[in-house]
Short mmCIF file of C-alpha atoms in Angstrom, two decimals:
data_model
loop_
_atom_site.label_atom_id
_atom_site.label_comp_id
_atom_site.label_asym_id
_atom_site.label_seq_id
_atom_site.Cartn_x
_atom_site.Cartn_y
_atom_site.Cartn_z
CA UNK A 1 31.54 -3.21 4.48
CA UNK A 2 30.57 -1.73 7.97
CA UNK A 3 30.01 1.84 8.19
CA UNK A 4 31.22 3.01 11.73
CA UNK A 5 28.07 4.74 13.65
CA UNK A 6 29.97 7.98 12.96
CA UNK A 7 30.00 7.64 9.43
CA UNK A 8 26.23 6.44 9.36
CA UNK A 9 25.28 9.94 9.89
CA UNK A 10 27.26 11.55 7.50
CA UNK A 11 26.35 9.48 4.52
CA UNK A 12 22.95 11.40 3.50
CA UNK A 13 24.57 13.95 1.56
CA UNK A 14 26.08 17.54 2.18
CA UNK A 15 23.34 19.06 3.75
CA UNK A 16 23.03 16.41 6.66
CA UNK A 17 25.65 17.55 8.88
CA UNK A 18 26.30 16.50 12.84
CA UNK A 19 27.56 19.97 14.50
CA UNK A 20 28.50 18.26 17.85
CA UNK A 21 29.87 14.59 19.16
CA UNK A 22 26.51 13.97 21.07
CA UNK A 23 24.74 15.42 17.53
CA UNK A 24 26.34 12.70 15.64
CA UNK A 25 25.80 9.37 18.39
CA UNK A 26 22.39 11.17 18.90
CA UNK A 27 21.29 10.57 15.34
CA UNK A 28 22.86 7.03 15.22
CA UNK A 29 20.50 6.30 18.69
CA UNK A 30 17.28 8.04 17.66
CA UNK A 31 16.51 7.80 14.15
CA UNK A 32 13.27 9.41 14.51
CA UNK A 33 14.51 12.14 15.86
CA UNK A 34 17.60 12.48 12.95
CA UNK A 35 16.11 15.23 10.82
CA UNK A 36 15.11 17.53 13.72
CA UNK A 37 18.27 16.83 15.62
CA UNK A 38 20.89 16.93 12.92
CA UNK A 39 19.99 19.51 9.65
CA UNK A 40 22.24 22.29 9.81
CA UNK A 41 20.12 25.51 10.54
CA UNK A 42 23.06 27.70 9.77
CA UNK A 43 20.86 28.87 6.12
CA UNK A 44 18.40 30.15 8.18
CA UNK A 45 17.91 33.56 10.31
CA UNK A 46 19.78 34.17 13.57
CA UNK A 47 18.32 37.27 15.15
CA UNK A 48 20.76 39.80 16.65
CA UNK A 49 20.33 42.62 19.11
CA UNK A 50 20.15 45.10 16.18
CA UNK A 51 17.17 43.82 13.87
CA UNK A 52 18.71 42.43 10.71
CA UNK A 53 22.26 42.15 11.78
CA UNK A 54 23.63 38.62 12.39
CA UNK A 55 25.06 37.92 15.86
CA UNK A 56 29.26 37.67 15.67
CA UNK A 57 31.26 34.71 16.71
CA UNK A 58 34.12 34.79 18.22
CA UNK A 59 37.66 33.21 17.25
CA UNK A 60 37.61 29.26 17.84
CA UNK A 61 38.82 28.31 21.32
CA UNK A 62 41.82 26.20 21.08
CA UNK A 63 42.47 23.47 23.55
CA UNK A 64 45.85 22.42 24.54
CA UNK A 65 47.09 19.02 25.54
CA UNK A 66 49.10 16.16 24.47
CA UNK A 67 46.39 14.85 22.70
CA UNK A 68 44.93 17.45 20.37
CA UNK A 69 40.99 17.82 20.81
CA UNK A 70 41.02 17.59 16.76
CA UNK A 71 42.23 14.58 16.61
CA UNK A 72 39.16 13.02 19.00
CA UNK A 73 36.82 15.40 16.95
CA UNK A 74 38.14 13.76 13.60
CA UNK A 75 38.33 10.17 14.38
CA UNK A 76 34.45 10.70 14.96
CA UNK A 77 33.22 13.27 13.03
CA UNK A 78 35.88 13.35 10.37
CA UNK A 79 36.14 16.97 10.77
CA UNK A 80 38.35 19.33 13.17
CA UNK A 81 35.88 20.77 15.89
CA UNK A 82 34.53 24.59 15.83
CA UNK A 83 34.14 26.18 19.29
CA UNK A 84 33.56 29.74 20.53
CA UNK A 85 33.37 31.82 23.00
CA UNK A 86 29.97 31.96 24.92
CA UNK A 87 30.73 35.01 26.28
CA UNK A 88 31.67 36.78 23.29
CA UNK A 89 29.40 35.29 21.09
CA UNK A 90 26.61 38.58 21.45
CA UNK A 91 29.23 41.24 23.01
CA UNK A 92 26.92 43.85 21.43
CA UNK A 93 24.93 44.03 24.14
CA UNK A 94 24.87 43.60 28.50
CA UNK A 95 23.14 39.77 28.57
CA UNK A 96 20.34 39.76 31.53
CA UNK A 97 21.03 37.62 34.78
CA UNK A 98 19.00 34.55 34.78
CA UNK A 99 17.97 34.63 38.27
CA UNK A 100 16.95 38.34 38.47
CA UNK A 101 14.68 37.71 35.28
CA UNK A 102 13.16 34.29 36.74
CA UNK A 103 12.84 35.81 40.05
CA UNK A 104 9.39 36.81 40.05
CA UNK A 105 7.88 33.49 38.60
CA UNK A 106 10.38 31.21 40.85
CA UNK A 107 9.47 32.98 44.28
CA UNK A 108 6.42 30.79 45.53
CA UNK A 109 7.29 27.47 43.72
CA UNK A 110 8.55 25.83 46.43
CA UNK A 111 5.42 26.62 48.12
CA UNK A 112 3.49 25.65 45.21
CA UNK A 113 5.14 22.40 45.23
CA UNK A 114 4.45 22.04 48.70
CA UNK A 115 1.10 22.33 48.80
CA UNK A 116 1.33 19.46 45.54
CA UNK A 117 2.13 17.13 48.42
CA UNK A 118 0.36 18.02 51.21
CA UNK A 119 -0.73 14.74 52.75
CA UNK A 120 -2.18 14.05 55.91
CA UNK A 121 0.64 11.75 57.58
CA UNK A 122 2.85 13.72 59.17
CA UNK A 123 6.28 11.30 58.73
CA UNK A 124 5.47 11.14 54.83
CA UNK A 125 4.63 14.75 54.48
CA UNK A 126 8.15 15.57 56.09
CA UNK A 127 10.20 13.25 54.13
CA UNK A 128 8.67 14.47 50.55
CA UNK A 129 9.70 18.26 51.33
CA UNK A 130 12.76 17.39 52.72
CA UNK A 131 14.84 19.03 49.60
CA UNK A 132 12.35 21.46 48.79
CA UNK A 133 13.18 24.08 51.34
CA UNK A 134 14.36 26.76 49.33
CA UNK A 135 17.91 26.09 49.28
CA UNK A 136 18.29 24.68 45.80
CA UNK A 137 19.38 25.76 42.68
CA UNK A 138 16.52 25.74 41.50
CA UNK A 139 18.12 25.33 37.83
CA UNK A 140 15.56 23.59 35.65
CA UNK A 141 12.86 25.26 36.60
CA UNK A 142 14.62 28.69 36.30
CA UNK A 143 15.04 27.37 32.61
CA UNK A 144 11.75 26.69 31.62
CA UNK A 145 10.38 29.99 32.83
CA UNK A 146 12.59 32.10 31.17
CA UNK A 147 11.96 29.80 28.11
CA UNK A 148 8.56 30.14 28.02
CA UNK A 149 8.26 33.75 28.32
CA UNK A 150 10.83 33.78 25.69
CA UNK A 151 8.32 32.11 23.46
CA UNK A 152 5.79 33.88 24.33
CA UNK A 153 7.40 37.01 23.42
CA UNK A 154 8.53 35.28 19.82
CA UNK A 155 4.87 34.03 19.30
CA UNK A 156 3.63 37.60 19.52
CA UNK A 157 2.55 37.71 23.22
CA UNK A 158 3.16 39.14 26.31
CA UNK A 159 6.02 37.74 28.42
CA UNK A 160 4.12 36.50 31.42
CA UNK A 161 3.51 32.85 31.82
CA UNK A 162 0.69 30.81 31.11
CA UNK A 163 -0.68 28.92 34.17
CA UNK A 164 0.35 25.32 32.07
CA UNK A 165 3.68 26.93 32.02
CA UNK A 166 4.31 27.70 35.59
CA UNK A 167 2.55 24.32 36.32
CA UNK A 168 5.54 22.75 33.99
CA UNK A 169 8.26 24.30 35.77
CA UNK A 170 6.99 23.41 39.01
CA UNK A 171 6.72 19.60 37.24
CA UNK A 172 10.15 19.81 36.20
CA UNK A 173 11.63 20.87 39.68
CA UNK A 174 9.95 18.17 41.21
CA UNK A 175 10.51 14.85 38.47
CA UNK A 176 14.13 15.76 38.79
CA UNK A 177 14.20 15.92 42.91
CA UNK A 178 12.36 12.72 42.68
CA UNK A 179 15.27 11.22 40.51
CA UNK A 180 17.56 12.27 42.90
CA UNK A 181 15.85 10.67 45.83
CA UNK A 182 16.12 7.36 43.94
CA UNK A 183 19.69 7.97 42.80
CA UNK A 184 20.55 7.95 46.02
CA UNK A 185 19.06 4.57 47.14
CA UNK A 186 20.88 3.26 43.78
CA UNK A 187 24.17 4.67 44.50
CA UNK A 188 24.05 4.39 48.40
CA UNK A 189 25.22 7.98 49.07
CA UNK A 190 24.86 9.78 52.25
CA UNK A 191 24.93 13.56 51.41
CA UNK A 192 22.57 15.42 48.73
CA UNK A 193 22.53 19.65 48.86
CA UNK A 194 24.97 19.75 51.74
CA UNK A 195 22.85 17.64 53.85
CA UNK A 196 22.10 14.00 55.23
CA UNK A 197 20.30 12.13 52.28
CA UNK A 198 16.87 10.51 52.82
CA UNK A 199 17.73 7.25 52.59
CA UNK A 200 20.61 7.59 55.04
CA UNK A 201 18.26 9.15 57.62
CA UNK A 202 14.92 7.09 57.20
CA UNK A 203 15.95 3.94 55.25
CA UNK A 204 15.86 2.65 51.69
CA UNK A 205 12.47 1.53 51.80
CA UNK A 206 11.03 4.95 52.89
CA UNK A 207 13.28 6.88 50.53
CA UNK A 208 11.69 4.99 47.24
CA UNK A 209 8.45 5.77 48.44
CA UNK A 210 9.04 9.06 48.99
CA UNK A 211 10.77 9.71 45.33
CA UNK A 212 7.21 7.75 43.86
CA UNK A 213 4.85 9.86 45.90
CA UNK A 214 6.55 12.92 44.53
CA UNK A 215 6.80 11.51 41.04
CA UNK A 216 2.76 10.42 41.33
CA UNK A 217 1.78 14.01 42.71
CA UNK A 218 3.81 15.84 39.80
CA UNK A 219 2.23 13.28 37.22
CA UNK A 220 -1.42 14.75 38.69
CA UNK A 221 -0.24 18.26 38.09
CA UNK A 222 1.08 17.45 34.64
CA UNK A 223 -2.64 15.84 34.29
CA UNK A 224 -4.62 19.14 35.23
CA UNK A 225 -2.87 20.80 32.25
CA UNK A 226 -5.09 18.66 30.29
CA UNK A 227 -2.76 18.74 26.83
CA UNK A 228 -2.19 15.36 25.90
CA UNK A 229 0.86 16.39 23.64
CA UNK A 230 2.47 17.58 26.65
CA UNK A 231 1.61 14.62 28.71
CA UNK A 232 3.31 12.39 26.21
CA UNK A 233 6.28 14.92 26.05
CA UNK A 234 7.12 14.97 29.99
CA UNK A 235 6.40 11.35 30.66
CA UNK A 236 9.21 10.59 27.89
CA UNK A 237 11.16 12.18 31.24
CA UNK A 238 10.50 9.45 33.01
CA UNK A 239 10.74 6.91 30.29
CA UNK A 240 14.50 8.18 29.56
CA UNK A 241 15.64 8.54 33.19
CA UNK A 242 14.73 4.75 33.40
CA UNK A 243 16.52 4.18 30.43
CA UNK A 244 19.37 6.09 31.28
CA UNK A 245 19.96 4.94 34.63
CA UNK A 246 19.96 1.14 33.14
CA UNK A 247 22.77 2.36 30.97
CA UNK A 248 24.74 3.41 33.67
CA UNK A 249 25.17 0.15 35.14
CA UNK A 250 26.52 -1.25 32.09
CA UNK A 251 29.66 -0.01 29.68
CA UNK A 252 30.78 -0.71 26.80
CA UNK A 253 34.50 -3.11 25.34
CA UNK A 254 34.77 -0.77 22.17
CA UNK A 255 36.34 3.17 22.81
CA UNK A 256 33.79 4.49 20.30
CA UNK A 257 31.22 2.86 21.50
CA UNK A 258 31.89 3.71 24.72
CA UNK A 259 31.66 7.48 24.59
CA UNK A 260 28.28 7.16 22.59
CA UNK A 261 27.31 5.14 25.52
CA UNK A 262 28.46 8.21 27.76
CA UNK A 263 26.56 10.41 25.53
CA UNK A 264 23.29 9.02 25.30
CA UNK A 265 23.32 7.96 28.96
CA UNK A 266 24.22 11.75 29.62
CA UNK A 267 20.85 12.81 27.57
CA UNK A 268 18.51 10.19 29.43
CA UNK A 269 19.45 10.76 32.82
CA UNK A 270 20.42 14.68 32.71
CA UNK A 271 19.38 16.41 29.87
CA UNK A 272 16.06 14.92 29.00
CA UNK A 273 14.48 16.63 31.31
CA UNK A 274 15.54 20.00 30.12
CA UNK A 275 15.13 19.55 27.16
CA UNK A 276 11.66 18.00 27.41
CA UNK A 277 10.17 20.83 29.81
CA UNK A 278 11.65 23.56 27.47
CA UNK A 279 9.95 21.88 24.60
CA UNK A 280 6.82 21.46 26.62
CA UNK A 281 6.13 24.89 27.56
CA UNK A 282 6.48 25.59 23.77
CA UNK A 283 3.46 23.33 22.56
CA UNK A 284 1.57 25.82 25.02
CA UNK A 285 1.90 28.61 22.88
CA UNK A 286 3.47 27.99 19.11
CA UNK A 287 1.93 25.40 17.27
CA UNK A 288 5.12 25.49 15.11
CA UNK A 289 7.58 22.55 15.08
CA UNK A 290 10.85 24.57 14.16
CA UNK A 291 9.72 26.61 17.12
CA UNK A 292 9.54 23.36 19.89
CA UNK A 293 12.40 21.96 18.30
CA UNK A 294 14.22 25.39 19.40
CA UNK A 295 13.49 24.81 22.71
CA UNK A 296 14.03 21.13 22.47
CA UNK A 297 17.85 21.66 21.52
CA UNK A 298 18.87 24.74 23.48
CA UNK A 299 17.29 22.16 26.51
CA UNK A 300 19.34 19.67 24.79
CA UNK A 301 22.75 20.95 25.00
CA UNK A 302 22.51 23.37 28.04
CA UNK A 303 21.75 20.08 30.25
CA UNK A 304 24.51 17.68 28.25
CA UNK A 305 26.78 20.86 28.95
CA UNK A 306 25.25 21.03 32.57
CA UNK A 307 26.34 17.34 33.26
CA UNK A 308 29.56 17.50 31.23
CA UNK A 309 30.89 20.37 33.84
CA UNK A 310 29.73 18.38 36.94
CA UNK A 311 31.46 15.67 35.88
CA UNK A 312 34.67 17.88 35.57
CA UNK A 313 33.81 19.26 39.04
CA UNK A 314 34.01 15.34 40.31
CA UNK A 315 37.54 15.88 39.86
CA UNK A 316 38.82 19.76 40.84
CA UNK A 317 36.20 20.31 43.74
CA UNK A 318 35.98 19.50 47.26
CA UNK A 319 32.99 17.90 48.44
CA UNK A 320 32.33 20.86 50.63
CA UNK A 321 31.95 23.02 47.20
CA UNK A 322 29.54 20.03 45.97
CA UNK A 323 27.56 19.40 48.86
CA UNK A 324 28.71 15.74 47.95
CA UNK A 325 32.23 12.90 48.48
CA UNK A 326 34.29 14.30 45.19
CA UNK A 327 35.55 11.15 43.05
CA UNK A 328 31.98 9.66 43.89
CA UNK A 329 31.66 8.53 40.13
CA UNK A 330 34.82 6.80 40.27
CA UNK A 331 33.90 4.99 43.73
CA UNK A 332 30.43 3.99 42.10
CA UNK A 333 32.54 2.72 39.01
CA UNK A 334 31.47 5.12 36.66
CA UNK A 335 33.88 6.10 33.64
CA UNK A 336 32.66 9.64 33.22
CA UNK A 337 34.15 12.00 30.28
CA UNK A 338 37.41 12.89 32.22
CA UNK A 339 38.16 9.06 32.41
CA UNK A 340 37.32 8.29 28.86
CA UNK A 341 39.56 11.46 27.55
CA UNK A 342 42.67 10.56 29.62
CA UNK A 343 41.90 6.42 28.67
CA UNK A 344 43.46 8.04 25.42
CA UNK A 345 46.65 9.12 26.86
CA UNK A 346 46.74 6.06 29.44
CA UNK A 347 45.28 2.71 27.70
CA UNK A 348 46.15 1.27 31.23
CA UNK A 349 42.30 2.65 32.36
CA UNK A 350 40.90 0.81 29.68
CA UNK A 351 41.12 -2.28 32.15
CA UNK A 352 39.72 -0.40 35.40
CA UNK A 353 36.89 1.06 33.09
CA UNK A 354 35.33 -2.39 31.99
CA UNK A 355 35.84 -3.87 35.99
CA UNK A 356 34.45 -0.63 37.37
CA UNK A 357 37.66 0.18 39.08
CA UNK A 358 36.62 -2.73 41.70
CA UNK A 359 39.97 -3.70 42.50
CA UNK A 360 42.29 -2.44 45.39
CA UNK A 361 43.91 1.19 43.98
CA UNK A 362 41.88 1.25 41.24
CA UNK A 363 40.04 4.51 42.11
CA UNK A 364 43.22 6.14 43.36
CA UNK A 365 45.46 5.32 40.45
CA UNK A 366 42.82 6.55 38.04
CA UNK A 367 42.01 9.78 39.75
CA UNK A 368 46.12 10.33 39.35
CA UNK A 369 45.51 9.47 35.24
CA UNK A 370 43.03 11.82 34.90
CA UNK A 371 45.15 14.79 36.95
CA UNK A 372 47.98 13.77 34.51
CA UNK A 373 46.05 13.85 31.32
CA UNK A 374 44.18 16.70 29.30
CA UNK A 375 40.51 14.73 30.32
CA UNK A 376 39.75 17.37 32.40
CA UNK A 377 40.66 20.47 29.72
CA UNK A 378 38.80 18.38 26.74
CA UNK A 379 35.75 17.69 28.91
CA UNK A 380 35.38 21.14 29.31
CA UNK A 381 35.74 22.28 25.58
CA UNK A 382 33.03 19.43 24.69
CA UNK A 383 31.21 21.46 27.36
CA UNK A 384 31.76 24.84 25.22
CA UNK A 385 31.07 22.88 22.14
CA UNK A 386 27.48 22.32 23.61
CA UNK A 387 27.03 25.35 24.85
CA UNK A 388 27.65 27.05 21.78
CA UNK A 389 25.56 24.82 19.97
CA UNK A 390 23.10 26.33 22.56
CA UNK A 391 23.25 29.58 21.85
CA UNK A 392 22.88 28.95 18.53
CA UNK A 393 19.78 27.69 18.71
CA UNK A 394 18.19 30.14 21.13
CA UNK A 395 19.68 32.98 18.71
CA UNK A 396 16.47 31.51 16.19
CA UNK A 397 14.02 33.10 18.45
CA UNK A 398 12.95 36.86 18.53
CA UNK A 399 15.37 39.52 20.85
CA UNK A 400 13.77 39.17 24.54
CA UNK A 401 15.75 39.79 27.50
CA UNK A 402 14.41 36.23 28.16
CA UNK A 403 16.33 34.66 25.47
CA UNK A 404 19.22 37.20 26.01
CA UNK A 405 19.14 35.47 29.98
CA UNK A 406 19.22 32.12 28.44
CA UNK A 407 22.45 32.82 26.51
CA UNK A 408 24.32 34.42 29.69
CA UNK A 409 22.98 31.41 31.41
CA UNK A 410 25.66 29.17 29.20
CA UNK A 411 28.34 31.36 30.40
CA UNK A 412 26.86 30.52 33.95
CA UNK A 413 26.85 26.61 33.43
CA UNK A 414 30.95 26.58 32.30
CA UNK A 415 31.88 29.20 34.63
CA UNK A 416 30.11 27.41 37.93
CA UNK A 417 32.19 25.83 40.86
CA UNK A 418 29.86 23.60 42.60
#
């Protein structure tokens, strides 16, 4: 008899558990990466503010709807979901801001990336620092600084960065602007950041070059590094924002397979990249593989959480809060996790879902599903789920104000507007 992808995971025993949705399709999609991904941790040391005392969760977060969040959680984990609080998950102390903390490392990297693609003709030179004038969020890279010096201070050393380090988060800032350039020539948008895109101002054609140039000038930096471990790590970046973007032009007939669709395209295209860079930086400094695998999930589930939340914001923002058209997804076709939560409540999306809401009304009539369901509300608790499963990870690593930042910086990603 068929074992539903769900249950494949659970079927190793007790002590193979699956804490999150994505945890369980994850396993299902990456065998090799089952063990690392999906062993519970819980057995092993969280360390608290106060040396020896483990961190306190808060009460579990109860969603409200028609449609109970348990019930999803069950029919594919076979188990009622656990979330808490990220902001009251280490009340025993003030968590650092991210930015102030990064601050220091972040200040010349746009300059640094700058001078990465210095090239003679002028027209070129102009297009490739088009989005790197400062005005960014400068997320990713933010990240991976205050992850490395994190694990730096857990591997016994000082805080400051390594220059392989820095060079990743510079790498990392400028893989995923290169992404976006080519996004853009995909999806045919016009804005990006609050401004005209490239390909809207100097043509398709230009724009891909443009997004290779700056891929081929960050794949020399990630060269001069000269690990090969980490070279293997950040080109499986590229590999999976391929792969992901592939996915995203197909879907999928079944329900369940469609949100493990959602999922994994959500790691590839978003997530990877976080995840990667975070576990990157690690291999600089801790030979350990408990330790990169640390930074691999906090990456993880901070970006899954990242994109979860922008895909909510597709639906309650204007596009002057976005710096992009809000309901873009649905315009490009694209049955995000607000559309695949309220498909529960209103089968009648199942239809505009598999013909990419092509037809007349399609993308009006499903933006009105989506107001009238709970897809909004239980993409948002997935979001906590993640971000829980975040912190819980990070809370592995030795008290820093580093990895302190890191955990506020959860709180950041569910609590942002734009």
């Amino acid at each position: 008899m068929a074992v539903p992808w769900w249950g494949q995971c659970r079927r190793s025993g007790t002590s193979f558990t699956c804490t999150s949705l994505f945890e369980t399709a994850w396993c299902f999609s990456r065998p090799s990466s089952a063990s690392a991904s999906c062993l519970g941790r819980t057995s092993r040391r969280s360390w608290s503010h106060s040396e020896g005392r483990q961190a306190k969760l808060s009460t579990p977060i109860k969603p409200k709807g028609s449609i109970p969040t348990t019930l999803f959680f069950r029919q594919f984990l076979g188990s009622s979901p656990r979330c808490y609080s990220c902001r009251n998950l280490h009340s025993d102390a003030k968590l650092k801001d991210p930015f102030t903390l990064a601050q220091k490392d972040l200040k010349s990297l746009y300059d640094d990336i700058r001078k990465e693609l210095f090239v003679s003709k002028e027209e070129l030179k102009f297009l490739c620092d088009y989005y790197f004038d400062g005005k960014g969020k400068a997320i990713r890279p933010m990240i991976v600084v205050l992850m490395a010096r994190a694990l730096n201070i857990h591997s016994n050393r000082s805080g400051d960065l390594l220059p392989g380090q820095r060079a990743i988060a510079m790498i990392s800032e400028m893989i995923h602007t290169a992404s976006l350039v080519h996004d853009d020539v995909i999806d045919g948008s016009d804005r990006r950041r609050g401004k005209t895109t490239i390909n809207e101002i100097w043509g398709e054609k230009k724009a891909i070059l443009a997004g290779d140039f700056i891929l081929s000038a960050a794949s020399m930096a990630l060269a001069r590094i000269g690990n090969i471990t980490v070279v293997k790590v950040l080109s499986q970046v590229i590999e999976d924002l391929v792969r992901g973007e592939f996915m995203q032009l197909g879907s999928k007939e079944n329900e369940n397979e469609r949100f493990k669709h959602y999922l994994e395209k959500t790691f590839k295209k978003t997530a990877s990249l976080i995840a990667n860079s975070c576990k990157a930086v690690s291999i600089l400094v801790n030979s350990d593989p408990e330790v990169q695998e640390i930074a691999f999930q906090y990456g993880k589930n901070v970006g899954i959480a990242f994109q979860l939340v922008d895909d909510v914001l597709d639906f309650t923002s204007g596009a002057s809060q976005l710096g992009k058209p809000s309901a873009a997804d649905l315009r490009l076709g694209l049955a995000t996790g607000p559309v695949l939560f309220a498909c529960q409540q209103f089968p009648e999306l199942h239809a505009m879902i598999m013909r990419r809401f092509s037809s007349k009304g399609d993308v009006d009539r499903a933006w009105e599903y989506v107001l009238q369901s709970d897809g909004v509300e239980q993409t948002n608790y997935l979001a906590q789920r993640y971000c829980q499963e975040a912190i819980r990870h990070i809370s592995l690593l030795r008290p820093s104000a580093e990895r302190d930042a890191l955990i506020r910086l959860t709180e950041m990603v569910l609590a942002r507007d734009k």
